[in-house]
Amino acid sequence: MSLNLFNKLKSSEQQRYPFTFKTRALLQNRRMTTSKRVQDRSKYKRVHDLEVATEKWKIFSKIHFLMETIKSEPEHVIPIKSLEQYRRQINLPKPHKLSDFLRKSPRLFELYKDSRGILWVGMTQQAEELIEEEEREIEKHSDKAAECVTRFLMMSIEKRLRVDKIAHFRRDLGLPMDFRTNWVRRYPKLFRVVKSLDDDIQYLELVEWKREWAVTELEKKAGGINGDNGHCPGKLSLAFPVKFPPNYEKLYRYGGKIENFQKREYLSPYADARELKPGSQEFDKRAVAVMHELLSFTLEKRLVTDHLTHFREEFVMPQKLMRLLLKHFGIFYVSERGKRFHVFLTEAYEGSELIDKCPLDVWRDKVQGLIGYRGRKKKIETFEEFSDFEDKDLLRSDADDETFLEEFQQGETMGDFDDAMGTDDAVMDIDEIYDAYKGSSTS
């Protein structure tokens, strides 16, 4: 259809159906103006210290994932070619090279070429020792993690949750790598694995209700409340701790709304919520209490929001969960940097640091202290010992490994892609990230 004919038909439609045409245009315009992205709704509420914490976690999560992957190999070495399948997990898009990313942290990873030019990566001795230390700390933390998982089940409406959904929280709760295969069967007095007859999906089901664990973290902090004195979950009237950025009062004046919200009673996350009406004030405030409790269980008092939305039905939470998180800014903070949003429990942070750190948090700080490197890249050594390996599918051109210098001399920064790793000589430096945010906050 020609442009002239299209314009004629459009003009004819306006003349014959003026009301319909104008109404349609008005509704379209209204939809466009009222629908706002999360970034637009929260750009004036950004807390730079927590944005720094988000960036630190994103870099650490990539490194930790690769350390676990290498550790799972029989000889603790793996061809770079084999790591290509994990690009999505670490969110490292092409054309950025995995070899370049790994070479940025020489205190954690070592790269070698065999006699055929195949590039391999392993962990340094220091990284190997750190992984062994993590395994010991996870074992010590196991009973506490079992308590958290049990409390998850106690909050759920059916007292059972899908194993694959809980697995999303594995690293957040400090669960071991064998969570699905072995760990879920280590505590038969607390929970058991069952299979659905309809879809053959594995569920973790509560075995025994623990009265002493049906107490929220807020109740514990208030003092004098525990499960030993016959406590039964019901209505609560405890206020949620809030923490606002310095410019909050200038930007947002809510009057008495926050005070009224804090005074309102709500149902405990461990009480039966089947009768609550979605959209009611009681429903929403209980959802805030559930999210507060879930975040309190995590090591870093932070979660990827995708993981929370998996449990909307099981925990009786609203469909528009993100809207509720943003509405209660001060209790929670949502960082929208990158493709996945992160939600923080604001009370747990002082600046960009956790106030109370468990041994696993301290361990993560050790790893973060070894991420990044300043200086020239070292030449990759060639070892004849690798020549015994026969796998033609792993062969790659030497040119692929030689061209990464040209590709990364373009001056990339953290903003070039979700978690870009920086330039050739200044890579993944947390202090520089902090300075960048600090500069943007004063502009």
XYZ file of C-alpha atoms in Angstrom:
443
model
C 0.000 0.000 0.000
C 1.411 3.392 -1.000
C 1.909 6.156 1.568
C -0.624 8.422 -0.159
C -3.291 5.726 -0.086
C -2.560 5.034 3.584
C -2.960 8.727 4.463
C -6.228 8.916 2.548
C -7.643 5.920 4.359
C -6.536 7.350 7.700
C -8.197 10.713 6.919
C -11.367 8.939 5.832
C -11.467 6.968 9.085
C -11.141 10.171 11.117
C -14.020 11.792 9.238
C -16.354 8.789 9.443
C -15.551 7.753 13.056
C -14.215 10.884 14.816
C -15.128 9.726 18.323
C -13.627 6.259 17.915
C -10.405 7.578 16.430
C -9.881 10.272 19.051
C -10.734 7.918 21.901
C -8.276 5.326 20.618
C -5.503 7.926 20.350
C -6.270 9.226 23.843
C -6.150 5.742 25.358
C -2.903 4.932 23.567
C -1.348 8.156 24.830
C -2.614 7.476 28.335
C -1.062 4.013 28.386
C 2.247 5.396 27.236
C 2.362 8.135 29.864
C 1.232 6.063 32.843
C 3.437 3.046 32.197
C 6.834 3.789 33.738
C 9.868 1.619 33.913
C 11.317 0.701 37.276
C 14.386 2.768 36.384
C 12.217 5.865 35.877
C 10.313 5.357 39.113
C 13.412 4.938 41.252
C 16.112 7.088 39.632
C 15.737 9.816 42.262
C 15.951 7.303 45.097
C 19.283 5.722 44.251
C 21.589 4.988 47.146
C 25.102 5.052 45.710
C 26.660 2.968 48.469
C 24.237 0.124 47.775
C 24.832 0.473 44.035
C 28.519 -0.086 44.792
C 27.572 -3.162 46.824
C 25.582 -4.424 43.831
C 28.548 -4.052 41.489
C 30.854 -5.827 43.944
C 28.425 -8.719 44.255
C 27.975 -9.038 40.484
C 31.722 -9.284 39.916
C 32.159 -11.706 42.810
C 29.300 -13.932 41.589
C 31.000 -14.401 38.195
C 34.320 -15.274 39.799
C 32.693 -17.591 42.340
C 30.745 -19.427 39.642
C 33.918 -20.034 37.629
C 35.814 -21.190 40.729
C 33.057 -23.711 41.486
C 33.024 -24.888 37.863
C 36.773 -25.450 37.792
C 36.649 -27.147 41.192
C 34.082 -29.639 39.851
C 36.537 -30.840 37.184
C 38.472 -34.036 38.064
C 41.889 -32.367 37.752
C 40.666 -28.850 38.603
C 41.572 -27.600 35.111
C 39.307 -27.013 32.132
C 39.765 -25.820 28.524
C 38.595 -22.268 27.942
C 36.551 -23.623 25.035
C 34.510 -25.707 27.483
C 33.681 -22.614 29.555
C 31.927 -21.010 26.586
C 28.706 -22.810 27.526
C 28.553 -20.771 30.750
C 28.513 -17.326 29.149
C 24.867 -16.852 30.046
C 25.424 -17.802 33.693
C 28.152 -15.207 34.124
C 26.517 -12.723 31.743
C 29.629 -12.190 29.631
C 28.434 -11.426 26.099
C 30.469 -11.824 22.948
C 32.844 -10.562 21.615
C 34.390 -10.289 25.101
C 36.709 -13.227 25.613
C 36.629 -15.522 28.602
C 40.399 -15.799 28.471
C 40.685 -12.051 28.891
C 38.199 -12.035 31.770
C 40.086 -14.780 33.616
C 43.451 -13.169 33.006
C 42.223 -10.119 34.903
C 42.539 -12.017 38.206
C 45.949 -13.722 38.160
C 45.851 -14.271 41.924
C 42.887 -16.609 41.427
C 43.292 -18.129 37.942
C 46.211 -19.492 35.935
C 46.087 -19.940 32.164
C 48.219 -22.374 30.169
C 48.565 -23.566 26.584
C 49.342 -27.127 25.705
C 51.624 -28.070 22.836
C 48.714 -27.867 20.362
C 47.812 -24.321 21.389
C 44.691 -25.252 23.377
C 44.141 -22.790 26.209
C 43.415 -24.218 29.681
C 42.564 -22.553 32.980
C 43.050 -23.704 36.550
C 43.047 -22.085 39.960
C 46.080 -20.797 41.796
C 47.151 -22.472 45.015
C 45.667 -19.568 46.939
C 42.310 -19.999 45.180
C 42.359 -23.759 45.843
C 42.885 -23.084 49.542
C 40.048 -20.561 49.544
C 37.645 -23.089 48.012
C 38.606 -25.632 50.679
C 38.041 -22.969 53.340
C 34.592 -22.225 51.902
C 33.674 -25.911 52.046
C 34.609 -26.016 55.726
C 32.600 -22.880 56.498
C 29.563 -24.180 54.582
C 29.717 -27.389 56.618
C 29.802 -25.389 59.854
C 26.886 -23.284 58.573
C 24.818 -26.311 57.549
C 22.582 -26.486 60.641
C 21.766 -22.784 60.391
C 20.978 -23.194 56.699
C 18.678 -26.113 57.569
C 16.835 -23.842 60.003
C 16.375 -21.215 57.276
C 15.065 -23.779 54.788
C 12.675 -25.135 57.428
C 11.381 -21.624 58.116
C 10.898 -21.171 54.375
C 8.646 -24.216 54.440
C 6.820 -23.003 57.554
C 5.954 -19.716 55.830
C 4.664 -21.400 52.681
C 0.927 -21.927 52.402
C 1.162 -25.666 51.650
C 4.218 -26.272 53.881
C 6.196 -27.508 50.895
C 8.246 -25.922 48.116
C 9.767 -27.097 44.852
C 13.376 -28.184 45.277
C 14.440 -26.424 42.072
C 12.981 -23.148 43.353
C 14.819 -23.376 46.662
C 17.991 -24.081 44.667
C 17.830 -20.487 43.389
C 18.759 -19.449 46.941
C 21.653 -21.911 47.273
C 24.456 -19.368 47.329
C 22.344 -16.775 49.160
C 21.667 -19.183 52.040
C 25.132 -20.738 52.081
C 23.985 -24.171 50.922
C 26.496 -26.677 49.494
C 26.859 -27.594 45.828
C 25.276 -31.000 46.468
C 22.121 -29.361 47.835
C 19.757 -31.195 45.474
C 21.429 -34.591 45.494
C 22.545 -35.103 49.094
C 22.002 -32.177 51.451
C 18.186 -32.168 51.221
C 18.221 -35.666 52.762
C 20.529 -34.850 55.665
C 17.773 -33.525 57.943
C 14.916 -36.079 57.805
C 13.462 -34.797 61.097
C 12.926 -31.367 59.560
C 11.964 -31.970 55.919
C 11.757 -34.691 53.285
C 11.848 -34.932 49.496
C 8.581 -35.990 47.870
C 7.530 -36.321 44.237
C 4.316 -35.027 42.782
C 2.185 -37.725 41.198
C 0.944 -35.308 38.550
C 4.148 -33.840 37.139
C 6.961 -35.872 38.771
C 8.443 -32.690 40.246
C 10.476 -32.921 43.450
C 9.223 -30.986 46.463
C 10.735 -30.366 49.859
C 8.031 -30.953 52.464
C 7.946 -29.916 56.107
C 8.096 -32.850 58.531
C 7.781 -31.110 61.881
C 6.517 -27.653 62.821
C 9.126 -26.010 65.032
C 7.314 -23.631 67.370
C 10.542 -21.973 68.469
C 11.344 -21.084 64.841
C 7.938 -19.495 64.124
C 9.285 -16.204 65.456
C 10.261 -13.430 63.058
C 13.649 -11.738 63.147
C 11.874 -8.510 64.144
C 10.318 -10.248 67.147
C 13.711 -11.586 68.187
C 15.238 -8.113 68.028
C 12.343 -6.693 70.035
C 13.310 -9.144 72.781
C 11.343 -11.329 75.150
C 9.635 -13.293 72.353
C 10.557 -16.872 71.558
C 8.877 -20.145 70.816
C 9.682 -21.683 74.208
C 6.969 -19.782 76.057
C 4.076 -21.105 74.001
C 4.270 -18.334 71.390
C 1.763 -18.777 68.557
C 2.135 -16.737 65.354
C -0.643 -14.223 64.875
C -1.068 -10.459 64.657
C 2.045 -8.304 64.970
C 2.408 -4.577 65.526
C 6.183 -4.197 65.309
C 7.526 -1.354 63.169
C 9.998 -2.145 60.389
C 13.416 -0.466 60.669
C 13.854 2.122 57.910
C 16.907 3.888 56.529
C 16.688 6.734 54.000
C 19.377 8.549 52.011
C 20.237 12.098 53.176
C 18.228 13.808 50.395
C 15.078 11.752 50.968
C 13.096 14.424 52.845
C 13.780 17.039 50.163
C 12.573 14.805 47.349
C 9.645 13.003 48.948
C 7.190 14.321 51.490
C 4.708 11.624 52.385
C 3.306 13.303 55.465
C 1.939 10.708 57.870
C 1.750 7.806 55.411
C 4.890 6.093 56.694
C 3.839 6.566 60.304
C 0.374 5.162 59.619
C 1.853 2.172 57.827
C 4.189 1.410 60.715
C 1.350 1.533 63.277
C -0.885 -0.825 61.319
C -1.143 -4.404 62.574
C -0.210 -7.263 60.267
C -0.288 -11.022 60.182
C 2.894 -12.923 61.021
C 4.614 -14.578 58.022
C 4.217 -17.883 59.900
C 0.443 -17.533 60.352
C -2.126 -18.875 57.886
C -2.805 -16.157 55.281
C -5.387 -17.934 53.135
C -8.206 -15.595 54.173
C -6.372 -12.352 53.385
C -7.845 -10.398 50.497
C -5.321 -9.553 47.756
C -4.814 -5.810 47.469
C -5.942 -5.069 51.012
C -3.728 -3.165 53.440
C -3.376 -6.272 55.605
C -2.368 -8.363 52.589
C 0.303 -5.897 51.467
C 1.801 -5.367 54.908
C 2.083 -9.103 55.506
C 3.864 -9.365 52.131
C 6.357 -6.755 53.373
C 6.863 -8.878 56.509
C 7.466 -12.013 54.410
C 10.051 -10.260 52.222
C 11.739 -8.817 55.304
C 11.982 -12.310 56.795
C 13.289 -13.881 53.571
C 16.002 -11.252 53.203
C 16.950 -11.691 56.862
C 17.761 -15.359 56.177
C 20.282 -14.579 53.427
C 24.012 -14.191 54.010
C 24.216 -10.734 52.459
C 20.663 -9.536 53.254
C 20.227 -9.142 49.506
C 18.493 -11.122 46.781
C 17.922 -11.048 43.050
C 14.278 -9.978 42.702
C 13.639 -12.775 40.179
C 14.171 -15.255 42.999
C 11.531 -13.589 45.143
C 8.933 -13.579 42.383
C 9.220 -17.372 42.075
C 7.432 -17.647 45.424
C 4.522 -15.231 45.028
C 1.908 -17.988 45.124
C 3.562 -20.131 47.806
C 4.055 -17.206 50.205
C 0.786 -15.390 49.338
C 2.459 -12.279 47.930
C 1.133 -9.804 45.340
C 1.643 -10.278 41.621
C 3.152 -6.801 41.298
C 5.868 -7.504 43.819
C 8.305 -4.974 42.394
C 5.796 -2.178 42.887
C 5.493 -3.114 46.560
C 9.273 -3.180 47.016
C 9.620 0.263 45.452
C 6.719 1.644 47.467
C 8.424 0.706 50.720
C 11.689 2.400 49.957
C 13.501 2.756 53.256
C 12.709 -0.787 54.371
C 14.007 -2.159 51.063
C 16.254 -0.775 48.385
C 15.993 -1.943 44.771
C 19.071 -1.640 42.584
C 18.120 -1.763 38.910
C 21.608 -1.810 37.407
C 21.975 -4.440 34.716
C 19.455 -6.955 33.456
C 18.522 -8.322 36.885
C 17.297 -6.234 39.785
C 18.557 -6.673 43.337
C 16.709 -5.907 46.562
C 18.521 -5.031 49.802
C 17.396 -4.943 53.409
C 18.523 -1.393 54.143
C 18.830 -1.808 57.917
C 21.573 -4.422 57.400
C 23.989 -2.018 55.663
C 26.197 0.837 56.736
C 27.364 2.466 53.552
C 28.216 -0.327 51.133
C 29.185 -2.819 53.844
C 27.176 -5.350 55.801
C 26.963 -4.450 59.483
C 26.960 -8.020 60.810
C 29.016 -10.496 58.827
C 28.982 -14.255 59.256
C 32.125 -16.317 58.474
C 30.920 -16.939 54.899
C 30.579 -13.178 54.358
C 34.135 -12.709 55.628
C 35.253 -15.443 53.217
C 33.642 -13.612 50.304
C 35.487 -10.454 51.295
C 38.751 -12.403 51.033
C 37.904 -13.467 47.486
C 36.906 -9.948 46.504
C 40.261 -8.717 47.789
C 41.968 -10.940 45.210
C 39.798 -9.941 42.248
C 41.354 -7.590 39.722
C 44.881 -6.735 38.790
C 46.941 -3.693 37.870
C 49.819 -4.157 35.467
C 50.701 -5.738 32.188
C 49.295 -9.117 31.245
C 51.674 -11.990 31.717
C 52.643 -14.215 28.840
C 50.798 -17.523 28.838
C 53.205 -20.377 29.325
C 53.132 -23.521 27.170
C 53.334 -26.916 28.804
C 54.077 -30.204 27.078
C 52.292 -32.125 29.823
C 48.944 -31.281 28.282
C 49.833 -32.891 24.956
C 48.483 -36.241 26.132
C 44.927 -34.923 26.048
C 43.109 -35.844 22.854
C 40.007 -33.805 22.105
C 39.883 -32.305 18.654
C 36.668 -30.449 19.470
C 38.626 -28.284 21.879
C 41.057 -27.014 19.247
C 40.948 -23.303 18.573
C 42.973 -20.893 16.515
C 45.921 -19.191 18.179
C 44.715 -15.997 16.541
C 41.640 -16.070 18.776
C 43.870 -15.694 21.809
C 46.119 -13.089 20.243
C 43.353 -10.674 19.215
C 41.882 -10.067 22.661
C 44.389 -7.251 23.332
C 43.113 -5.227 20.369
C 39.485 -5.813 21.381
C 39.996 -4.670 24.977
C 42.127 -1.636 24.190
C 38.957 0.278 23.316
C 38.679 1.667 26.846
C 35.617 -0.254 28.010
C 34.113 0.548 31.403
C 31.652 -1.054 33.781
C 28.813 0.573 31.866
C 29.650 -0.898 28.460
C 27.797 -4.079 29.215
C 26.096 -5.476 32.272
C 29.277 -6.364 34.110
C 32.086 -5.368 31.763
C 35.538 -5.822 33.130
C 37.300 -2.565 32.247
C 40.431 -1.724 30.293
C 43.605 -3.672 29.746
C 45.650 -2.216 32.595
C 42.937 -1.270 35.106
C 40.478 -4.077 35.585
C 37.587 -4.718 37.990
C 38.948 -2.219 40.510
C 36.282 -1.758 43.197
C 37.781 1.550 44.352
C 37.356 2.994 40.873
C 33.731 1.856 40.785
C 33.155 3.573 44.121
C 34.839 6.778 42.915
C 32.657 6.766 39.797
C 29.493 6.538 41.867
C 30.755 9.112 44.309
C 31.411 11.489 41.453
C 27.974 10.921 39.964
C 26.284 11.579 43.305
C 27.820 15.040 43.551
C 27.070 16.021 39.954
